[in-house]
Amino acid sequence: KQRDAMFAPERVSCVEASTKSGKTISGLQWLADQASRHGRPGRKFWWVAPIYRQSQIAFERLARQLPPKLFPRSESGPSIQWPNGAEIQFRSAENPDGLYAEDVWAAVIDEASRVRRESWYAIRSTLTFTRGPLRIIGNVKGRKNWAYELARRAEQGDPGMHYAKITAHDAVEAGVLDAREIEEARRDLPEHIFNELYLAIPSDDAGTP
């Protein structure tokens, strides 16, 4: 399910997934594949998270998998140079104005339901010239956010869009999560919080404006 969700042929894939179900790792694999196959000198590939620390965590996960002599890190910020001249940059969505101007060749928006709508507008604009593909991933967080709206369009079969849902039960079946841990989380958390974080079922009153 991770592979089908990330490597779908459609330009845009919206992935509503359980916490700790492997969406970050599979998203990083997809972005690395995009940079490998479509990278050229000067081409930028983006990983965007709601805050800087979250994007840095993704950077560290990918960097640990790559030999630094072949994939040097930038000294100016969390980014990785690809042997073909491309660059994967790890960005924060905290300041929407800072996301404009670049031409981006592929992007992942991580924890998209927690990213501001204005930042989504900015990221979308960077893909206009390149017609670059996009993966929108994260937990469900209410219905009042752009990621939920876009996921419903994808689920309804909008052209060029793919929809996937990966629940905690899917992750248990695949051996990614432990069934006992999921049941303990169910007991520990309020029902609406558990449903959002583990089953990708939205509540009615949460979400980013």
Coordinates of N, CA and C in Angstrom, one line a residue, residues 8-195:
A8 N 2.1 6.0 -7.5 CA 1.0 6.0 -8.4 C 1.3 6.8 -9.6
P9 N 0.8 6.5 -10.8 CA 1.1 7.2 -12.0 C 0.6 8.6 -12.1
E10 N -0.4 8.9 -11.3 CA -1.0 10.2 -11.3 C -0.1 11.3 -10.8
R11 N -0.2 12.5 -11.3 CA 0.6 13.6 -10.9 C 0.5 13.9 -9.4
V12 N -0.7 13.9 -8.9 CA -0.9 14.2 -7.5 C -1.4 13.0 -6.8
S13 N -0.8 12.7 -5.6 CA -1.4 11.6 -4.8 C -1.6 12.1 -3.4
C14 N -2.8 12.0 -2.9 CA -3.2 12.4 -1.5 C -3.2 11.1 -0.7
V15 N -2.4 11.1 0.4 CA -2.3 9.9 1.2 C -2.7 10.3 2.6
E16 N -3.8 9.8 3.1 CA -4.3 10.0 4.5 C -3.9 8.7 5.2
A17 N -3.0 8.8 6.2 CA -2.4 7.6 6.8 C -2.3 7.7 8.3
S18 N -2.3 6.5 8.9 CA -2.0 6.4 10.3 C -0.7 7.0 10.7
T19 N -0.6 7.4 11.9 CA 0.7 7.8 12.5 C 1.6 6.6 12.5
K20 N 2.9 6.7 12.2 CA 3.9 5.7 12.2 C 3.7 4.5 11.3
S21 N 3.0 4.8 10.2 CA 2.7 3.8 9.2 C 3.7 3.7 8.1
G22 N 4.7 4.5 8.1 CA 5.8 4.5 7.1 C 5.6 5.5 6.0
K23 N 4.7 6.5 6.2 CA 4.5 7.4 5.1 C 5.7 8.3 4.8
T24 N 6.4 8.7 5.9 CA 7.6 9.5 5.7 C 8.7 8.8 4.9
I25 N 9.0 7.6 5.3 CA 10.1 6.8 4.6 C 9.7 6.6 3.2
S26 N 8.5 6.1 2.9 CA 8.1 5.9 1.5 C 8.0 7.2 0.7
G27 N 7.6 8.3 1.4 CA 7.7 9.6 0.7 C 9.1 10.0 0.3
L28 N 10.0 9.8 1.2 CA 11.4 10.1 0.9 C 12.0 9.2 -0.2
Q29 N 11.6 8.0 -0.2 CA 12.0 7.1 -1.3 C 11.5 7.6 -2.6
W30 N 10.2 8.0 -2.6 CA 9.6 8.6 -3.9 C 10.4 9.8 -4.3
L31 N 10.6 10.7 -3.4 CA 11.3 12.0 -3.8 C 12.7 11.7 -4.3
A32 N 13.4 10.8 -3.6 CA 14.8 10.4 -4.1 C 14.7 9.8 -5.5
D33 N 13.7 9.0 -5.8 CA 13.5 8.4 -7.1 C 13.3 9.5 -8.1
Q34 N 12.5 10.5 -7.8 CA 12.2 11.6 -8.7 C 13.5 12.4 -9.0
A35 N 14.3 12.7 -8.0 CA 15.6 13.4 -8.2 C 16.6 12.6 -9.0
S36 N 16.5 11.2 -8.8 CA 17.4 10.4 -9.6 C 17.1 10.3 -11.0
R37 N 15.8 10.2 -11.3 CA 15.4 10.0 -12.7 C 15.2 11.3 -13.5
H38 N 14.8 12.4 -12.8 CA 14.5 13.7 -13.5 C 15.5 14.8 -13.1
G39 N 16.5 14.5 -12.3 CA 17.4 15.6 -11.8 C 18.3 16.0 -12.9
R40 N 18.6 17.3 -12.9 CA 19.6 18.0 -13.8 C 20.3 19.1 -12.9
P41 N 21.4 19.6 -13.4 CA 22.0 20.7 -12.6 C 21.0 21.8 -12.4
G42 N 20.9 22.2 -11.2 CA 20.0 23.3 -10.8 C 18.6 23.0 -10.5
R43 N 18.2 21.8 -10.8 CA 16.8 21.4 -10.5 C 16.6 21.2 -9.0
K44 N 15.5 21.7 -8.5 CA 15.2 21.6 -7.0 C 14.0 20.6 -6.8
F45 N 14.1 19.8 -5.8 CA 13.1 18.9 -5.4 C 12.8 19.2 -3.9
W46 N 11.6 19.4 -3.5 CA 11.3 19.9 -2.2 C 10.6 18.8 -1.3
W47 N 11.0 18.8 0.0 CA 10.2 18.2 1.1 C 9.8 19.3 2.0
V48 N 8.5 19.5 2.2 CA 8.0 20.6 3.0 C 7.2 20.1 4.1
A49 N 7.5 20.6 5.3 CA 6.8 20.2 6.6 C 6.3 21.4 7.3
P50 N 5.3 21.2 8.2 CA 4.8 22.4 8.9 C 5.8 23.3 9.5
I51 N 6.8 22.7 10.2 CA 7.8 23.5 10.9 C 9.2 23.0 10.6
Y52 N 10.2 23.8 10.8 CA 11.5 23.5 10.4 C 12.0 22.2 11.0
R53 N 11.7 22.0 12.3 CA 12.3 20.8 13.0 C 11.7 19.5 12.3
Q54 N 10.5 19.5 11.9 CA 9.9 18.3 11.2 C 10.6 18.1 9.8
S55 N 10.9 19.1 9.1 CA 11.6 18.9 7.8 C 13.0 18.5 8.1
Q56 N 13.7 18.9 9.2 CA 15.0 18.5 9.5 C 15.0 17.0 9.9
I57 N 14.0 16.5 10.5 CA 13.9 15.1 10.9 C 13.9 14.3 9.6
A58 N 13.1 14.7 8.6 CA 13.1 14.0 7.3 C 14.5 14.0 6.6
F59 N 15.1 15.2 6.7 CA 16.5 15.3 6.1 C 17.4 14.4 6.7
E60 N 17.4 14.3 8.1 CA 18.3 13.4 8.8 C 18.1 11.9 8.4
R61 N 16.8 11.6 8.2 CA 16.5 10.2 7.9 C 17.0 9.8 6.5
L62 N 16.9 10.7 5.5 CA 17.4 10.4 4.2 C 18.9 10.5 4.2
A63 N 19.5 11.5 4.8 CA 20.9 11.6 4.8 C 21.6 10.4 5.4
R64 N 21.0 9.7 6.4 CA 21.7 8.5 7.0 C 21.7 7.4 6.0
Q65 N 20.9 7.4 4.9 CA 20.9 6.3 4.0 C 21.9 6.5 2.8
L66 N 22.5 7.7 2.7 CA 23.3 8.1 1.6 C 24.7 8.4 1.9
P67 N 25.7 7.8 1.2 CA 27.1 8.1 1.5 C 27.4 9.6 1.2
P68 N 27.9 10.4 2.1 CA 28.1 11.8 1.9 C 29.1 12.1 0.8
K69 N 30.0 11.3 0.5 CA 30.9 11.6 -0.6 C 30.2 11.7 -2.0
L70 N 29.2 10.9 -2.1 CA 28.4 10.9 -3.4 C 27.2 11.8 -3.3
F71 N 26.7 12.1 -2.1 CA 25.5 12.9 -1.9 C 25.9 14.0 -0.8
P72 N 26.7 15.0 -1.2 CA 27.1 16.0 -0.2 C 25.9 16.8 0.3
R73 N 26.1 17.2 1.6 CA 25.1 18.1 2.3 C 25.5 19.5 2.1
S74 N 24.5 20.3 2.0 CA 24.7 21.8 1.9 C 25.1 22.4 3.3
E75 N 26.0 23.4 3.3 CA 26.3 24.0 4.5 C 25.3 25.2 4.8
S76 N 24.5 25.5 3.9 CA 23.6 26.7 4.1 C 22.2 26.3 4.7
G77 N 21.9 25.0 4.7 CA 20.6 24.5 5.2 C 20.5 23.0 4.9
P78 N 19.4 22.4 5.4 CA 19.2 21.0 5.2 C 18.8 20.7 3.7
S79 N 19.8 20.3 3.0 CA 19.6 19.9 1.6 C 20.7 18.9 1.2
I80 N 20.4 18.1 0.2 CA 21.3 17.1 -0.3 C 21.5 17.2 -1.8
Q81 N 22.8 17.3 -2.2 CA 23.1 17.4 -3.6 C 23.1 16.0 -4.2
W82 N 22.5 15.9 -5.4 CA 22.4 14.6 -6.1 C 23.6 14.5 -7.1
P83 N 24.1 13.3 -7.4 CA 25.2 13.2 -8.4 C 24.9 13.8 -9.7
N84 N 23.6 13.9 -10.1 CA 23.3 14.4 -11.4 C 23.1 15.9 -11.4
G85 N 23.4 16.6 -10.3 CA 23.3 18.0 -10.2 C 22.0 18.5 -9.5
A86 N 21.1 17.6 -9.3 CA 19.8 18.1 -8.6 C 20.1 18.3 -7.1
E87 N 19.1 18.9 -6.5 CA 19.2 19.1 -5.1 C 17.8 18.9 -4.4
I88 N 17.8 18.1 -3.3 CA 16.6 17.9 -2.5 C 16.7 18.8 -1.3
Q89 N 15.8 19.8 -1.3 CA 15.8 20.7 -0.2 C 14.6 20.4 0.8
F90 N 14.9 20.6 2.1 CA 13.9 20.4 3.1 C 13.5 21.7 3.7
R91 N 12.2 22.0 3.5 CA 11.7 23.4 3.8 C 10.7 23.4 4.8
S92 N 10.5 24.5 5.5 CA 9.4 24.8 6.4 C 8.3 25.5 5.8
A93 N 7.1 25.2 6.2 CA 5.9 25.9 5.6 C 5.5 27.0 6.6
E94 N 6.3 27.4 7.5 CA 5.9 28.4 8.5 C 5.7 29.8 7.9
N95 N 6.5 30.1 6.9 CA 6.4 31.4 6.2 C 6.0 31.2 4.8
P96 N 4.8 31.4 4.4 CA 4.3 31.2 3.0 C 5.1 32.0 2.0
D97 N 5.4 33.3 2.4 CA 6.1 34.1 1.4 C 7.5 33.6 1.1
G98 N 8.1 32.9 2.0 CA 9.4 32.3 1.7 C 9.4 31.1 0.7
L99 N 8.2 30.7 0.3 CA 8.1 29.5 -0.5 C 7.9 29.9 -2.0
Y100 N 7.7 31.1 -2.3 CA 7.5 31.5 -3.7 C 8.8 31.7 -4.4
A101 N 8.7 31.8 -5.7 CA 9.8 32.2 -6.6 C 10.5 31.0 -7.3
E102 N 10.8 29.9 -6.5 CA 11.5 28.8 -7.1 C 10.7 28.0 -8.1
D103 N 11.4 27.3 -9.0 CA 10.7 26.3 -9.9 C 11.1 25.0 -9.3
V104 N 10.1 24.2 -8.9 CA 10.3 22.9 -8.2 C 9.9 21.8 -9.1
W105 N 10.6 20.7 -9.2 CA 10.4 19.6 -10.1 C 9.6 18.5 -9.5
A106 N 9.5 18.4 -8.2 CA 8.7 17.4 -7.5 C 8.7 17.8 -6.1
A107 N 7.6 17.5 -5.4 CA 7.5 17.9 -4.0 C 6.7 17.0 -3.2
V108 N 7.0 16.9 -1.9 CA 6.2 16.2 -0.9 C 5.8 17.2 0.2
I109 N 4.5 17.3 0.5 CA 4.1 18.1 1.6 C 3.7 17.1 2.7
D110 N 4.5 17.2 3.8 CA 4.4 16.2 4.9 C 3.5 16.8 6.0
E111 N 2.7 16.0 6.7 CA 1.8 16.5 7.7 C 0.9 17.6 7.1
A112 N 0.4 17.3 5.9 CA -0.3 18.4 5.2 C -1.5 19.0 5.9
S113 N -2.2 18.2 6.7 CA -3.3 18.8 7.4 C -3.0 19.8 8.4
R114 N -1.7 19.9 8.7 CA -1.2 20.9 9.7 C -0.5 22.1 9.0
V115 N -0.4 22.1 7.7 CA 0.2 23.1 6.9 C -0.8 24.2 6.5
R116 N -0.5 25.5 6.7 CA -1.4 26.6 6.4 C -1.8 26.6 5.0
R117 N -3.0 27.0 4.7 CA -3.6 27.1 3.4 C -2.7 28.0 2.5
E118 N -2.2 29.1 3.0 CA -1.4 30.0 2.3 C -0.1 29.4 1.8
S119 N 0.4 28.5 2.6 CA 1.6 27.8 2.2 C 1.4 26.8 1.1
W120 N 0.2 26.2 1.1 CA -0.2 25.3 0.0 C -0.3 26.1 -1.3
Y121 N -0.9 27.2 -1.2 CA -0.9 28.1 -2.4 C 0.5 28.3 -3.0
A122 N 1.4 28.7 -2.1 CA 2.8 29.0 -2.5 C 3.4 27.7 -3.1
I123 N 3.3 26.6 -2.5 CA 4.0 25.4 -3.0 C 3.4 25.0 -4.3
R124 N 2.1 25.1 -4.4 CA 1.4 24.8 -5.7 C 2.0 25.7 -6.8
S125 N 2.2 26.9 -6.6 CA 2.7 27.8 -7.6 C 4.1 27.4 -8.1
T126 N 4.9 26.8 -7.2 CA 6.3 26.5 -7.6 C 6.3 25.3 -8.6
L127 N 5.2 24.6 -8.7 CA 5.2 23.5 -9.7 C 4.5 23.8 -11.0
T128 N 4.2 25.1 -11.2 CA 3.4 25.5 -12.4 C 4.2 25.4 -13.6
F129 N 5.4 25.9 -13.6 CA 6.3 25.9 -14.8 C 6.7 24.5 -15.2
T130 N 7.1 23.7 -14.2 CA 7.7 22.4 -14.4 C 6.6 21.3 -14.5
R131 N 5.4 21.6 -14.1 CA 4.3 20.6 -14.0 C 4.8 19.4 -13.2
G132 N 5.5 19.7 -12.2 CA 6.1 18.6 -11.3 C 5.1 17.9 -10.5
P133 N 5.3 16.6 -10.2 CA 4.4 15.8 -9.4 C 4.5 16.2 -8.0
L134 N 3.4 15.7 -7.2 CA 3.2 16.2 -5.9 C 2.7 15.0 -5.0
R135 N 3.2 14.8 -3.8 CA 2.7 13.9 -2.9 C 2.3 14.6 -1.6
I136 N 1.0 14.5 -1.2 CA 0.4 15.2 -0.1 C 0.1 14.1 1.0
I137 N 0.9 14.1 2.1 CA 0.8 13.0 3.0 C 0.6 13.5 4.4
G138 N 0.0 12.7 5.3 CA -0.2 13.1 6.7 C -1.3 12.4 7.4
N139 N -1.5 12.7 8.6 CA -2.6 12.3 9.4 C -3.8 13.1 9.0
V140 N -5.0 12.6 9.3 CA -6.2 13.4 9.2 C -6.3 14.3 10.4
K141 N -6.7 15.5 10.2 CA -6.9 16.5 11.3 C -8.2 17.3 11.0
G142 N -9.3 16.8 11.3 CA -10.6 17.5 11.1 C -10.9 17.6 9.6
R143 N -11.9 18.4 9.3 CA -12.4 18.6 7.9 C -12.1 20.0 7.4
K144 N -11.7 20.9 8.3 CA -11.6 22.4 7.9 C -10.2 22.7 7.5
N145 N -9.7 22.0 6.5 CA -8.3 22.3 6.0 C -8.2 21.9 4.5
W146 N -7.3 22.5 3.8 CA -7.2 22.3 2.4 C -6.8 20.9 2.0
A147 N -6.0 20.2 2.9 CA -5.6 18.9 2.6 C -6.8 17.9 2.6
Y148 N -7.7 18.1 3.5 CA -8.9 17.3 3.5 C -9.7 17.5 2.3
E149 N -9.9 18.8 1.9 CA -10.7 19.1 0.7 C -10.0 18.5 -0.6
L150 N -8.7 18.6 -0.7 CA -8.0 18.0 -1.8 C -8.1 16.5 -1.9
A151 N -8.0 15.9 -0.7 CA -8.2 14.4 -0.6 C -9.5 13.9 -1.1
R152 N -10.6 14.7 -0.8 CA -11.9 14.4 -1.2 C -12.0 14.4 -2.8
R153 N -11.4 15.4 -3.3 CA -11.4 15.5 -4.8 C -10.7 14.3 -5.4
A154 N -9.5 13.9 -4.8 CA -8.8 12.8 -5.3 C -9.6 11.5 -5.1
E155 N -10.3 11.4 -4.0 CA -11.1 10.2 -3.7 C -12.2 10.1 -4.7
Q156 N -12.7 11.2 -5.2 CA -13.8 11.2 -6.1 C -13.4 11.0 -7.5
G157 N -12.1 10.9 -7.7 CA -11.6 10.6 -9.1 C -11.3 11.7 -10.0
D158 N -10.9 12.9 -9.4 CA -10.5 14.0 -10.2 C -9.3 13.6 -11.2
P159 N -9.3 14.1 -12.4 CA -8.3 13.7 -13.4 C -6.9 14.1 -12.8
G160 N -6.0 13.2 -13.0 CA -4.6 13.4 -12.6 C -4.3 13.3 -11.1
M161 N -5.4 12.8 -10.3 CA -5.2 12.7 -8.9 C -5.4 11.2 -8.4
H162 N -4.7 10.8 -7.4 CA -4.8 9.5 -6.8 C -5.1 9.7 -5.3
Y163 N -5.9 8.8 -4.8 CA -6.2 8.8 -3.3 C -5.8 7.5 -2.7
A164 N -5.2 7.5 -1.5 CA -4.9 6.3 -0.7 C -5.2 6.6 0.8
K165 N -5.6 5.6 1.4 CA -5.8 5.6 2.9 C -5.0 4.4 3.5
I166 N -4.2 4.7 4.4 CA -3.4 3.6 5.1 C -3.7 3.7 6.6
T167 N -4.4 2.7 7.1 CA -4.8 2.8 8.5 C -3.8 2.0 9.4
A168 N -3.9 2.1 10.7 CA -3.1 1.3 11.6 C -3.3 -0.2 11.4
H169 N -4.5 -0.6 11.1 CA -4.7 -2.0 10.8 C -4.0 -2.5 9.6
D170 N -3.9 -1.6 8.5 CA -3.1 -1.9 7.4 C -1.6 -2.1 7.8
A171 N -1.1 -1.2 8.6 CA 0.3 -1.2 9.1 C 0.6 -2.5 9.9
V172 N -0.4 -2.9 10.7 CA -0.2 -4.1 11.5 C -0.2 -5.3 10.6
E173 N -1.1 -5.3 9.6 CA -1.1 -6.5 8.7 C 0.2 -6.6 7.9
A174 N 0.9 -5.4 7.6 CA 2.1 -5.4 6.9 C 3.3 -5.6 7.8
G175 N 3.1 -5.7 9.1 CA 4.2 -5.9 10.0 C 5.0 -4.6 10.4
V176 N 4.4 -3.5 10.1 CA 5.0 -2.2 10.4 C 4.7 -1.8 11.9
L177 N 3.5 -2.0 12.3 CA 3.1 -1.7 13.7 C 2.7 -3.0 14.4
D178 N 2.7 -2.8 15.8 CA 2.3 -4.0 16.6 C 0.9 -3.8 17.1
A179 N 0.1 -4.9 16.9 CA -1.3 -4.8 17.2 C -1.6 -4.4 18.7
R180 N -0.8 -4.9 19.6 CA -1.0 -4.6 21.0 C -0.8 -3.1 21.3
E181 N 0.2 -2.5 20.6 CA 0.4 -1.1 20.8 C -0.8 -0.3 20.3
I182 N -1.4 -0.7 19.2 CA -2.5 0.0 18.7 C -3.7 -0.1 19.7
E183 N -3.9 -1.2 20.3 CA -5.0 -1.4 21.2 C -4.7 -0.6 22.5
E184 N -3.5 -0.5 22.9 CA -3.2 0.4 24.0 C -3.4 1.8 23.7
A185 N -3.1 2.2 22.5 CA -3.3 3.6 22.1 C -4.8 3.9 22.1
R186 N -5.6 2.9 21.6 CA -7.1 3.1 21.6 C -7.6 3.3 23.0
R187 N -7.0 2.6 24.0 CA -7.5 2.8 25.4 C -7.0 4.1 26.0
D188 N -5.9 4.6 25.6 CA -5.2 5.8 26.2 C -5.8 7.1 25.7
L189 N -6.2 7.1 24.4 CA -6.6 8.3 23.7 C -8.1 8.5 23.7
P190 N -8.5 9.8 23.6 CA -10.0 10.0 23.3 C -10.3 9.4 21.9
E191 N -11.5 9.0 21.8 CA -11.9 8.3 20.6 C -11.7 9.1 19.3
H192 N -12.0 10.4 19.3 CA -11.9 11.2 18.1 C -10.4 11.4 17.8
I193 N -9.5 11.5 18.8 CA -8.1 11.6 18.5 C -7.5 10.3 18.0
F194 N -7.9 9.1 18.6 CA -7.5 7.8 18.0 C -8.0 7.7 16.6
N195 N -9.2 8.0 16.3 CA -9.7 7.8 15.0 C -8.9 8.6 14.0

